[in-house]
Amino acid sequence: MIRQALHFSLRSRTPPGALHATASAAFKLAAAPRRHLSTDPCAPPPPTAAENAAYRAPSKVFPNAAATLQGVLKDGQTVLMGGFGVNAIPEHLIDAVQKTGVKDLVVVSNNAGVADFGIGKLMQSRQLRRMIASYVGENKLFEELYMNGELEVELTPQGTLAERLRAAGAGIPAFYTPTGNATLHQRGGIPIKFAAGGGAVEIASEPREVRTFGNRSYVLEHSLPGDVALIKAWKADTLGNLVFRGVTANFNGPCARAARICIAEVEEIVEPGQLDPNEIHVPGIYVHRVFRGDNFIKPIEKLRYHTEKAPATTPAEKMRERIARRAAKELRDGMYVNLGIGMPTRVPNYVPEGVHVLLQSENGCLGLGPYPHPGEEDPDIINAGKESVTLIPGASAFDSAESFGMIRAGKLDITILGGMEVSPRGDLANWVVPGAMVKGMGGAMDLVSSGSRVVVCMEHTTRAGTSKVVPECTLPITGAGVVSRLITELAVFDIDRKQGGFILRELAPGVTLEEVRAKTAAPFRLPEGCSSVPHWEE
C-alpha cells in the first residue's frame, strides 16, 4: 500500500496541475519543474535469426533455475514476469535471480508480490530500478522504496498492460484503446519517481495521445517488449510447448510471447507427443528454456471457504446486504457478468431463483463458482480478488489478454463495481482517495471503458456523513461518463449520460424522498411525468 495525497483540479475533466510530493504526503501535483519520461520504452528491435539461434541451446531442458539464467540475465534488462498476485508466479526463477546479484532491472508484472515472497524478494535485495505494474497490493517495502525515491513505479490499467504485452508478442508497436481516456492515466502527471530521500517528483508520466474513431475517443498505448520473460506453467514438453492449469495462464501467456527469450519453470516435463496438440496454450516457438521445479509453495493469498451465510447483525453489514440484494435484481438469466471486488462480490448470494449467470473474472475465467469447502481449495483457481474459488461445469480459462479482449469488445452484459463518488455525467471515481492508500487502478479502468452496462454499488454517504453522490467528482476518476445506474442503501438512480443528471427510480424500503434529498449533494429529478417513485421490494 502506498499512503499518498493526490491533489488536482476539482473538475475531474480538467487537466491536473503539476504534481508535488513529500515523503509524508506523496503523490501531490508538483509546482516545481519536473523531468518527464515517456512511457514508450526504448524498445529493442526484433531479434534477428542469428540472435534467436544464439538463444537456443542444444536442448531446451535445463537442470534447474540457476542454469537457465546463465548467459541470459544482465544488469538493466527489462524482465517480464508472469503470475497474478502470488498465483502462478515463477517462484524458483525469482529466487535464482536474487542470487545472481544482477541490478537495475525493469520488471513488468501485474503485481508487486509481497514483502517476503515473489518479486518482494528482489526489492529486499535492491535489484529493481523500475516496476511497471497494475495493482501493487499491500507491500510495505514497496511503499518505502517508492516513497524514498529508490524505486520507479509506472502504474498501468490491467487490461492495457496485458494488451501491451500481447501486442509486443505479435509484433505490433502500438495500439489505441478506450481505457483511461480523460483520466490521470491519459492526462499524465502521475509520479513515477520521487527525489532521493523523498520530496519533489523527479519523473512523472507524460500525457498520452488521444484520437477519435467513430464517436469514441481512444488512447494511444505502446507495446511492451522484454529482454527476458520468466514464467510459470503446469506442463511442458521438451520442445517447449506449454500447458497451463486452472487460471494460471493469466499474465504468463502474454509475457511468454513478448520477450526475446522466455524461460519457463514447470511442474512436469514430458516427451513430444505426450501433450495433446489441441490443448497447448503456448507453442514452443516462444519458449527457449524450461526446467522442472519441485517443492512449489503455491500459496493462496486470500483463502476463503464456502459457509452458510450468517444474517447481518451490524448496521454496516445490513446496509451492504441491502445494496447487494437490490443489485442482484439487475441480473437476468443467461447474462455474462463481471463483479468488482468488495461489495459486488456479495451479489451472487441474492441472485433470484431461476436466474443463472456466468461470472467472468479478469485474471482469466468465465464460469466462476462459489468458495470451496475446506479441503477442496485449489491454488491454481482464484478470482480477481485473489480469493480461493471453484469453477462451475462449462467454465473456461484463458490468459489476461484474452480476458480483457472480451471486456474491451463489450462482450459482457453487465459490470457491477464499487464506488467512491459518482457524478451526474456518469463519471466514476473508485481507485484512489487523497491521503489514503493507492494500490493501482487494476482492471477497473478497462471494465468501465468496455461499453457494457456499468452498475455502481456504494454507500450513499461517507462515514463523516458527506454525500458520495456529487455534482462533480473531486477524486481522480476511473472513467468519464461510464455509469448507467447507481444503487445505494437509500435509492436507485439512473444517469442520463447524454444530457447529464440523476433520475431517481426507486427508494429503499422505509426511506423517504425528503431523506434522499437531504443526503444527496447532486441535484436529481424524478422520471418525467411522475410526482413520486416506488419503493423496491426486499
Coordinates of C-alpha atoms in Angstrom, one line a residue:
M1 CA 0.0 0.0 0.0
I2 CA 1.1 3.5 -0.7
R3 CA 0.0 6.4 1.5
Q4 CA -0.4 9.3 -0.8
A5 CA -2.2 12.7 -1.0
L6 CA -3.3 13.2 -4.6
H7 CA -4.4 16.8 -5.2
F8 CA -5.6 18.1 -8.5
S9 CA -8.2 20.4 -10.1
L10 CA -11.6 19.8 -8.6
R11 CA -13.1 19.2 -12.0
S12 CA -12.0 15.7 -13.0
R13 CA -12.2 16.6 -16.7
T14 CA -9.8 19.5 -16.2
P15 CA -6.1 18.6 -16.7
P16 CA -4.5 18.5 -13.3
G17 CA -1.8 20.9 -12.2
A18 CA 1.8 19.8 -11.7
L19 CA 2.4 17.0 -9.1
H20 CA 4.1 17.7 -5.7
A21 CA 5.2 15.1 -3.3
T22 CA 6.9 14.8 0.0
A23 CA 7.8 11.6 2.0
S24 CA 4.8 12.3 4.3
A25 CA 2.4 13.5 1.6
A26 CA 3.4 11.9 -1.7
F27 CA 1.5 11.8 -5.0
K28 CA 0.8 15.5 -4.9
L29 CA 0.7 17.6 -8.1
A30 CA 4.1 19.3 -8.3
A31 CA 4.6 23.0 -8.8
A32 CA 8.3 22.7 -9.3
P33 CA 9.7 21.8 -12.8
R34 CA 9.9 18.1 -13.3
R35 CA 11.5 15.8 -15.8
H36 CA 9.2 13.7 -17.9
L37 CA 9.9 10.2 -19.0
S38 CA 7.9 8.8 -21.9
T39 CA 6.0 5.6 -21.2
D40 CA 7.1 4.4 -24.6
P41 CA 10.1 2.2 -23.6
C42 CA 13.3 2.3 -25.7
A43 CA 12.1 -1.0 -27.3
P44 CA 14.9 -3.1 -28.9
P45 CA 14.4 -4.1 -32.5
P46 CA 13.0 -7.6 -33.0
P47 CA 15.7 -10.3 -32.7
T48 CA 17.5 -11.4 -35.8
A49 CA 17.6 -15.0 -36.9
A50 CA 21.2 -15.2 -35.6
E51 CA 20.1 -13.9 -32.2
N52 CA 17.3 -16.3 -32.0
A53 CA 19.7 -19.1 -32.8
A54 CA 22.1 -17.9 -30.1
Y55 CA 19.4 -18.1 -27.5
R56 CA 18.6 -21.8 -28.4
A57 CA 20.7 -24.4 -26.6
P58 CA 21.1 -27.9 -28.0
S59 CA 18.3 -28.8 -25.6
K60 CA 15.6 -26.6 -24.2
V61 CA 15.5 -28.6 -21.0
F62 CA 17.8 -27.4 -18.2
P63 CA 18.5 -28.9 -14.8
N64 CA 17.4 -26.0 -12.6
A65 CA 16.5 -22.3 -12.4
A66 CA 20.1 -21.1 -12.0
A67 CA 21.2 -22.9 -15.1
T68 CA 18.5 -21.3 -17.2
L69 CA 19.7 -17.8 -16.3
Q70 CA 23.3 -18.4 -17.2
G71 CA 24.4 -16.2 -20.1
V72 CA 20.9 -14.6 -20.3
L73 CA 20.3 -12.3 -17.4
K74 CA 22.2 -9.0 -17.3
D75 CA 22.1 -5.6 -15.5
G76 CA 19.5 -3.2 -16.7
Q77 CA 17.3 -5.6 -18.6
T78 CA 13.6 -5.5 -18.9
V79 CA 12.2 -8.6 -17.3
L80 CA 8.6 -9.8 -17.8
M81 CA 7.2 -11.9 -15.0
G82 CA 4.0 -13.9 -15.2
G83 CA 1.5 -14.5 -12.4
F84 CA -1.4 -12.8 -10.7
G85 CA -0.7 -11.7 -7.2
V86 CA 1.2 -14.7 -5.8
N87 CA -0.7 -17.1 -8.0
A88 CA 1.4 -19.0 -10.6
I89 CA 4.5 -16.8 -10.2
P90 CA 7.9 -18.2 -11.3
E91 CA 9.0 -18.6 -7.6
H92 CA 12.1 -20.7 -8.3
L93 CA 13.3 -18.3 -11.0
I94 CA 12.8 -15.3 -8.7
D95 CA 14.9 -17.0 -6.1
A96 CA 17.6 -17.6 -8.7
V97 CA 17.5 -14.0 -10.0
Q98 CA 18.1 -12.8 -6.4
K99 CA 21.2 -15.0 -6.1
T100 CA 22.7 -13.7 -9.4
G101 CA 23.1 -10.2 -8.0
V102 CA 22.0 -8.5 -11.2
K103 CA 20.7 -5.0 -10.7
D104 CA 18.8 -2.1 -12.2
L105 CA 16.2 -4.4 -13.6
V106 CA 12.9 -3.0 -15.1
V107 CA 10.3 -5.6 -14.0
V108 CA 7.0 -5.8 -15.7
S109 CA 4.4 -7.7 -13.7
N110 CA 0.7 -7.3 -12.9
N111 CA 1.5 -7.2 -9.2
A112 CA 4.5 -6.4 -7.0
G113 CA 4.4 -9.5 -4.8
V114 CA 4.5 -9.4 -1.1
A115 CA 7.3 -8.3 1.2
D116 CA 8.9 -11.8 1.6
F117 CA 7.7 -13.7 -1.4
G118 CA 7.8 -13.3 -5.2
I119 CA 9.0 -10.0 -6.5
G120 CA 9.2 -8.7 -3.0
K121 CA 12.4 -10.7 -2.6
L122 CA 14.0 -8.7 -5.4
M123 CA 13.0 -5.5 -3.6
Q124 CA 14.7 -6.7 -0.5
S125 CA 17.9 -7.1 -2.4
R126 CA 17.5 -3.8 -4.1
Q127 CA 17.8 -5.3 -7.6
L128 CA 14.9 -3.3 -9.2
R129 CA 15.1 0.1 -10.8
R130 CA 11.5 0.2 -12.0
M131 CA 8.2 -1.6 -11.7
I132 CA 5.6 -1.5 -14.4
A133 CA 2.5 -2.9 -12.8
S134 CA -1.2 -2.6 -12.5
Y135 CA -2.1 -3.4 -8.9
V136 CA 0.8 -3.2 -6.3
G137 CA -1.2 -4.5 -3.4
E138 CA -0.2 -4.2 0.3
N139 CA 3.6 -4.4 0.2
K140 CA 5.2 -2.2 2.9
L141 CA 8.7 -2.5 1.5
F142 CA 7.4 -1.5 -1.9
E143 CA 5.9 1.6 -0.4
E144 CA 9.1 2.6 1.4
L145 CA 11.3 2.2 -1.7
Y146 CA 8.9 4.2 -3.9
M147 CA 8.4 7.0 -1.4
N148 CA 12.2 7.3 -0.8
G149 CA 13.0 7.6 -4.5
E150 CA 14.7 4.2 -4.6
L151 CA 12.1 2.6 -6.9
E152 CA 10.4 3.9 -10.0
V153 CA 6.8 2.8 -10.4
E154 CA 4.7 3.1 -13.6
L155 CA 1.0 2.2 -12.8
T156 CA -0.9 0.9 -15.8
P157 CA -4.5 -0.3 -16.2
Q158 CA -4.6 -4.1 -16.1
G159 CA -6.1 -4.7 -19.5
T160 CA -3.8 -2.2 -21.1
L161 CA -0.8 -3.9 -19.5
A162 CA -1.9 -7.3 -20.9
E163 CA -2.6 -5.8 -24.3
R164 CA 0.8 -4.0 -24.4
L165 CA 2.4 -7.4 -23.8
R166 CA 0.2 -9.2 -26.3
A167 CA 1.0 -6.5 -28.9
A168 CA 4.7 -6.9 -28.4
G169 CA 4.4 -10.7 -28.8
A170 CA 2.5 -10.1 -32.1
G171 CA 5.0 -7.6 -33.5
I172 CA 2.6 -4.6 -33.1
P173 CA 4.4 -1.4 -32.0
A174 CA 1.3 0.5 -30.7
F175 CA -2.5 0.4 -30.5
Y176 CA -5.4 2.6 -29.5
T177 CA -7.7 1.7 -26.6
P178 CA -10.7 3.5 -24.9
T179 CA -9.3 2.6 -21.5
G180 CA -8.2 5.5 -19.3
N181 CA -9.4 8.3 -21.6
A182 CA -10.0 11.6 -19.7
T183 CA -8.3 10.2 -16.6
L184 CA -4.9 11.0 -15.0
H185 CA -3.6 7.9 -16.8
Q186 CA -4.2 9.7 -20.1
R187 CA -3.6 13.3 -19.0
G188 CA -0.3 12.5 -17.4
G189 CA 1.4 13.8 -14.2
I190 CA 1.3 10.6 -12.1
P191 CA 4.5 10.3 -10.2
I192 CA 6.9 7.6 -11.4
K193 CA 9.9 8.6 -9.3
F194 CA 10.4 10.8 -6.3
A195 CA 13.7 12.6 -5.5
A196 CA 16.1 10.6 -3.3
G197 CA 15.0 10.6 0.3
G198 CA 11.5 11.7 -0.7
G199 CA 10.4 15.0 -1.9
A200 CA 9.6 16.5 -5.3
V201 CA 8.6 14.4 -8.2
E202 CA 11.6 13.7 -10.3
I203 CA 9.9 11.7 -13.1
A204 CA 6.2 11.9 -14.0
S205 CA 4.1 10.2 -16.6
E206 CA 3.5 12.1 -19.8
P207 CA 0.1 12.8 -21.4
R208 CA -1.0 10.1 -23.9
E209 CA -2.2 10.9 -27.4
V210 CA -5.9 10.7 -27.9
R211 CA -7.6 10.1 -31.3
T212 CA -11.3 9.8 -32.2
F213 CA -12.6 6.8 -34.1
G214 CA -16.3 7.0 -34.9
N215 CA -17.8 8.8 -31.9
R216 CA -15.4 7.5 -29.3
S217 CA -12.0 8.7 -28.0
Y218 CA -9.1 6.3 -27.8
V219 CA -5.8 6.5 -26.0
L220 CA -2.5 5.6 -27.8
E221 CA -0.5 2.9 -26.0
H222 CA 2.9 1.4 -26.9
S223 CA 3.7 -2.2 -26.9
L224 CA 5.9 -3.6 -24.1
P225 CA 8.6 -6.0 -25.2
G226 CA 11.0 -7.5 -22.8
D227 CA 14.6 -8.9 -22.9
V228 CA 13.7 -11.9 -20.8
A229 CA 10.4 -13.5 -19.7
L230 CA 10.2 -15.6 -16.5
I231 CA 7.0 -17.5 -16.3
K232 CA 5.3 -20.5 -14.6
A233 CA 3.4 -23.2 -16.4
W234 CA 1.9 -26.6 -15.4
K235 CA 3.4 -28.9 -18.1
A236 CA 5.9 -28.6 -20.9
D237 CA 7.3 -31.0 -23.4
T238 CA 11.0 -31.0 -24.3
L239 CA 10.2 -28.8 -27.4
G240 CA 9.0 -26.0 -25.0
N241 CA 5.2 -26.4 -25.7
L242 CA 3.4 -25.2 -22.6
V243 CA 0.1 -26.1 -20.9
F244 CA -1.4 -24.1 -18.0
R245 CA -3.8 -25.4 -15.4
G246 CA -6.9 -23.6 -13.9
V247 CA -6.5 -19.8 -14.2
T248 CA -2.7 -19.8 -14.2
A249 CA -2.3 -18.6 -17.8
N250 CA -3.1 -15.0 -16.5
F251 CA 0.0 -12.9 -17.4
N252 CA 2.2 -15.9 -18.0
G253 CA 0.9 -16.4 -21.6
P254 CA 1.3 -12.8 -22.7
C255 CA 4.8 -12.5 -21.1
A256 CA 6.0 -15.7 -22.7
R257 CA 5.3 -14.2 -26.2
A258 CA 6.6 -10.7 -25.6
A259 CA 10.2 -11.4 -24.7
R260 CA 13.4 -12.1 -26.7
I261 CA 14.0 -15.1 -24.6
C262 CA 11.4 -17.0 -22.5
I263 CA 12.3 -19.2 -19.5
A264 CA 9.6 -21.4 -18.0
E265 CA 9.5 -23.3 -14.8
V266 CA 7.0 -26.1 -14.8
E267 CA 5.7 -28.9 -12.7
E268 CA 6.2 -31.7 -15.2
I269 CA 8.2 -32.2 -18.4
V270 CA 7.1 -34.8 -21.0
E271 CA 8.3 -36.1 -24.3
P272 CA 6.9 -34.7 -27.6
G273 CA 3.6 -36.2 -28.4
Q274 CA 2.5 -36.6 -24.9
L275 CA 0.7 -33.3 -24.9
D276 CA -2.5 -33.0 -26.9
P277 CA -1.7 -30.5 -29.7
N278 CA -5.2 -29.1 -29.3
E279 CA -4.6 -28.2 -25.7
I280 CA -1.2 -26.5 -25.9
H281 CA -1.5 -22.9 -24.7
V282 CA 1.9 -21.5 -25.7
P283 CA 3.7 -23.1 -28.7
G284 CA 7.3 -24.0 -28.2
I285 CA 8.5 -21.4 -30.7
Y286 CA 8.1 -18.7 -28.0
V287 CA 9.9 -20.7 -25.3
H288 CA 13.7 -21.1 -25.1
R289 CA 14.4 -22.8 -21.8
V290 CA 12.4 -24.9 -19.4
F291 CA 13.2 -26.7 -16.2
R292 CA 11.2 -28.8 -13.8
G293 CA 10.8 -27.3 -10.4
D294 CA 9.9 -29.0 -7.2
N295 CA 8.7 -28.1 -3.7
F296 CA 6.5 -25.3 -5.0
I297 CA 5.0 -23.2 -2.3
K298 CA 1.9 -22.1 -4.3
P299 CA 0.2 -20.0 -1.6
I300 CA -3.3 -18.8 -1.8
E301 CA -3.3 -15.1 -1.0
K302 CA -6.9 -14.9 0.3
L303 CA -8.2 -18.3 1.5
R304 CA -12.0 -18.3 1.5
Y305 CA -14.3 -21.2 2.3
H306 CA -17.9 -21.8 1.5
T307 CA -20.1 -21.3 4.6
E308 CA -23.7 -20.8 5.3
K309 CA -24.4 -17.1 5.2
A310 CA -25.0 -15.7 8.6
P311 CA -27.5 -13.0 8.9
A312 CA -26.2 -9.4 9.0
T313 CA -26.1 -8.0 12.5
T314 CA -24.2 -4.7 12.4
P315 CA -25.7 -1.6 10.7
A316 CA -22.9 -1.5 8.2
E317 CA -23.4 -5.2 7.3
K318 CA -27.1 -4.7 7.0
M319 CA -26.6 -1.7 4.7
R320 CA -24.2 -3.6 2.4
E321 CA -26.6 -6.6 2.4
R322 CA -29.5 -4.3 1.3
I323 CA -27.4 -2.8 -1.5
A324 CA -26.3 -6.3 -2.7
R325 CA -29.9 -7.6 -2.6
R326 CA -31.1 -4.8 -4.8
A327 CA -28.1 -5.1 -7.2
A328 CA -28.9 -8.7 -7.7
K329 CA -32.2 -7.7 -9.3
E330 CA -30.2 -6.2 -12.2
L331 CA -29.2 -9.7 -13.3
R332 CA -31.1 -11.6 -16.0
D333 CA -31.0 -15.2 -16.9
G334 CA -28.0 -16.0 -19.2
M335 CA -26.1 -12.8 -18.6
Y336 CA -22.3 -12.6 -18.7
V337 CA -21.3 -10.7 -15.6
N338 CA -18.2 -9.2 -14.1
L339 CA -18.2 -8.3 -10.4
G340 CA -15.7 -5.9 -8.9
I341 CA -14.1 -6.6 -5.5
G342 CA -15.7 -5.6 -2.3
M343 CA -19.4 -5.1 -2.1
P344 CA -20.2 -6.5 -5.6
T345 CA -18.9 -9.9 -4.5
R346 CA -21.9 -10.3 -2.3
V347 CA -24.3 -10.0 -5.2
P348 CA -24.3 -13.8 -6.1
N349 CA -25.8 -14.5 -2.7
Y350 CA -29.0 -12.9 -3.7
V351 CA -29.5 -13.9 -7.4
P352 CA -33.2 -14.5 -7.9
E353 CA -34.4 -18.1 -8.2
G354 CA -34.3 -19.4 -11.8
V355 CA -31.7 -16.8 -12.9
H356 CA -28.4 -18.3 -14.0
V357 CA -25.5 -16.1 -14.9
L358 CA -21.9 -16.7 -15.9
L359 CA -19.4 -14.8 -13.8
Q360 CA -16.3 -13.5 -15.6
S361 CA -13.0 -12.8 -13.8
E362 CA -10.3 -10.5 -15.2
N363 CA -7.5 -13.0 -14.3
G364 CA -8.8 -15.4 -16.9
C365 CA -12.0 -17.3 -16.2
L366 CA -15.6 -17.4 -17.4
G367 CA -17.7 -19.5 -15.1
L368 CA -16.6 -18.7 -11.6
G369 CA -18.3 -20.8 -8.9
P370 CA -18.7 -20.4 -5.1
Y371 CA -15.9 -20.5 -2.5
P372 CA -14.7 -24.1 -1.9
H373 CA -15.4 -26.2 1.1
P374 CA -12.4 -26.9 3.4
G375 CA -10.0 -29.3 1.8
E376 CA -11.3 -28.5 -1.7
E377 CA -9.3 -25.3 -2.2
D378 CA -7.0 -25.3 -5.3
P379 CA -4.1 -22.7 -5.5
D380 CA -4.5 -22.8 -9.3
I381 CA -8.1 -21.5 -9.1
I382 CA -8.6 -18.0 -7.8
N383 CA -10.7 -15.0 -8.7
A384 CA -9.6 -11.4 -9.5
G385 CA -9.7 -10.6 -5.8
K386 CA -7.1 -13.4 -5.3
E387 CA -9.6 -15.4 -3.3
S388 CA -9.9 -19.2 -3.5
V389 CA -12.9 -20.1 -5.6
T390 CA -14.3 -23.0 -7.7
L391 CA -15.3 -23.4 -11.3
I392 CA -18.7 -24.4 -12.5
P393 CA -19.4 -27.1 -15.1
G394 CA -18.8 -25.4 -18.5
A395 CA -16.3 -22.9 -17.3
S396 CA -13.4 -21.8 -19.5
A397 CA -10.0 -20.5 -18.6
F398 CA -7.7 -18.2 -20.6
D399 CA -5.0 -15.6 -20.2
S400 CA -5.4 -12.0 -19.2
A401 CA -5.0 -10.6 -22.8
E402 CA -8.0 -12.8 -23.9
S403 CA -9.9 -11.8 -20.7
F404 CA -9.6 -8.1 -21.4
G405 CA -10.2 -8.6 -25.1
M406 CA -13.7 -9.8 -24.3
I407 CA -14.1 -7.0 -21.8
R408 CA -12.9 -4.3 -24.2
A409 CA -15.0 -5.6 -27.0
G410 CA -18.2 -5.2 -25.0
K411 CA -19.0 -8.9 -24.7
L412 CA -20.1 -8.6 -21.1
D413 CA -23.7 -7.8 -20.4
I414 CA -23.1 -6.0 -17.2
T415 CA -20.3 -4.9 -14.8
I416 CA -21.1 -4.2 -11.1
L417 CA -18.5 -2.2 -9.3
G418 CA -18.0 -0.4 -6.1
G419 CA -17.6 3.4 -6.0
M420 CA -16.3 6.3 -4.0
E421 CA -18.0 9.1 -6.0
V422 CA -20.4 9.2 -8.9
S423 CA -21.4 12.4 -10.8
P424 CA -24.5 13.3 -12.8
R425 CA -22.5 12.8 -16.0
G426 CA -21.8 9.2 -15.0
D427 CA -18.2 9.9 -14.0
L428 CA -16.9 7.3 -11.6
A429 CA -14.1 7.6 -9.0
N430 CA -13.1 4.4 -7.3
W431 CA -9.3 3.8 -7.5
V432 CA -7.7 6.3 -5.2
V433 CA -8.5 8.5 -2.2
P434 CA -6.3 11.6 -1.5
G435 CA -4.2 11.0 1.6
A436 CA -5.1 7.3 1.8
M437 CA -3.9 4.1 0.1
V438 CA -3.2 3.8 -3.6
K439 CA -2.8 0.2 -4.8
G440 CA -3.2 0.9 -8.5
M441 CA -6.2 1.0 -10.8
G442 CA -6.2 -2.7 -11.6
G443 CA -8.8 -3.6 -14.1
A444 CA -11.4 -1.0 -13.2
M445 CA -10.5 1.4 -15.9
D446 CA -10.8 -1.3 -18.5
L447 CA -14.1 -2.5 -17.2
V448 CA -15.8 0.9 -17.2
S449 CA -14.5 1.6 -20.8
S450 CA -15.9 -1.6 -22.2
G451 CA -19.2 -0.2 -23.4
S452 CA -21.2 -2.7 -21.3
R453 CA -23.7 -1.6 -18.8
V454 CA -22.0 -0.4 -15.6
V455 CA -23.9 -0.5 -12.3
V456 CA -22.2 1.0 -9.3
C457 CA -23.0 -0.1 -5.7
M458 CA -21.8 2.2 -2.9
E459 CA -22.8 3.7 0.4
H460 CA -24.8 6.9 -0.1
T461 CA -22.5 8.9 2.3
T462 CA -19.1 8.7 3.8
R463 CA -18.5 7.8 7.4
A464 CA -18.5 11.5 8.1
G465 CA -21.9 11.9 6.5
T466 CA -20.7 13.6 3.3
S467 CA -22.6 12.7 0.2
K468 CA -20.8 10.5 -2.3
V469 CA -23.5 11.3 -4.9
V470 CA -21.8 14.5 -6.1
P471 CA -22.3 17.3 -8.6
E472 CA -18.6 16.8 -9.7
C473 CA -16.1 14.1 -8.8
T474 CA -13.4 15.5 -6.6
L475 CA -11.4 12.3 -6.6
P476 CA -9.4 11.1 -9.6
I477 CA -11.9 9.5 -12.0
T478 CA -11.8 5.9 -13.2
G479 CA -13.9 6.7 -16.2
A480 CA -15.8 9.6 -17.7
G481 CA -19.4 9.2 -18.5
V482 CA -19.5 5.5 -17.9
V483 CA -22.1 4.7 -15.1
S484 CA -25.6 3.7 -16.2
R485 CA -27.1 3.0 -12.8
L486 CA -26.2 3.8 -9.2
I487 CA -27.6 1.8 -6.2
T488 CA -27.1 2.9 -2.6
E489 CA -28.8 1.9 0.6
L490 CA -31.3 4.7 0.1
A491 CA -32.2 4.8 -3.6
V492 CA -31.7 3.7 -7.2
F493 CA -30.6 6.4 -9.7
D494 CA -30.3 6.2 -13.4
I495 CA -27.8 8.5 -15.1
D496 CA -28.7 10.5 -18.2
R497 CA -25.3 10.4 -19.8
K498 CA -26.4 12.4 -22.8
Q499 CA -27.9 15.4 -21.1
G500 CA -26.5 14.8 -17.7
G501 CA -28.4 14.3 -14.4
F502 CA -29.5 11.8 -11.9
I503 CA -33.0 10.3 -12.3
L504 CA -34.4 8.8 -9.1
R505 CA -36.0 5.5 -10.0
E506 CA -36.7 3.7 -6.7
L507 CA -36.5 4.3 -2.9
A508 CA -35.3 1.7 -0.4
P509 CA -38.0 0.3 1.9
G510 CA -38.7 2.8 4.7
V511 CA -36.8 5.7 3.0
T512 CA -38.5 8.9 2.2
L513 CA -37.9 11.3 -0.7
E514 CA -37.0 14.0 1.8
E515 CA -34.3 11.9 3.3
V516 CA -32.7 11.2 -0.1
R517 CA -32.8 15.0 -0.9
A518 CA -31.2 15.8 2.4
K519 CA -28.3 13.3 1.9
T520 CA -27.6 13.9 -1.8
A521 CA -25.2 16.6 -2.8
A522 CA -26.0 16.4 -6.5
P523 CA -29.4 17.6 -7.9
F524 CA -31.7 14.8 -9.2
R525 CA -35.1 14.7 -10.8
L526 CA -38.0 12.3 -10.9
P527 CA -39.0 10.4 -14.0
E528 CA -40.9 12.6 -16.5
G529 CA -44.5 12.9 -15.5
C530 CA -44.0 11.4 -12.1
S531 CA -44.6 13.0 -8.7
S532 CA -43.3 10.1 -6.7
V533 CA -41.3 6.9 -7.1
P534 CA -41.9 3.3 -5.8
H535 CA -40.0 1.5 -3.1
W536 CA -38.2 -1.6 -4.1
E537 CA -39.2 -4.9 -2.6
E538 CA -36.7 -6.8 -0.5

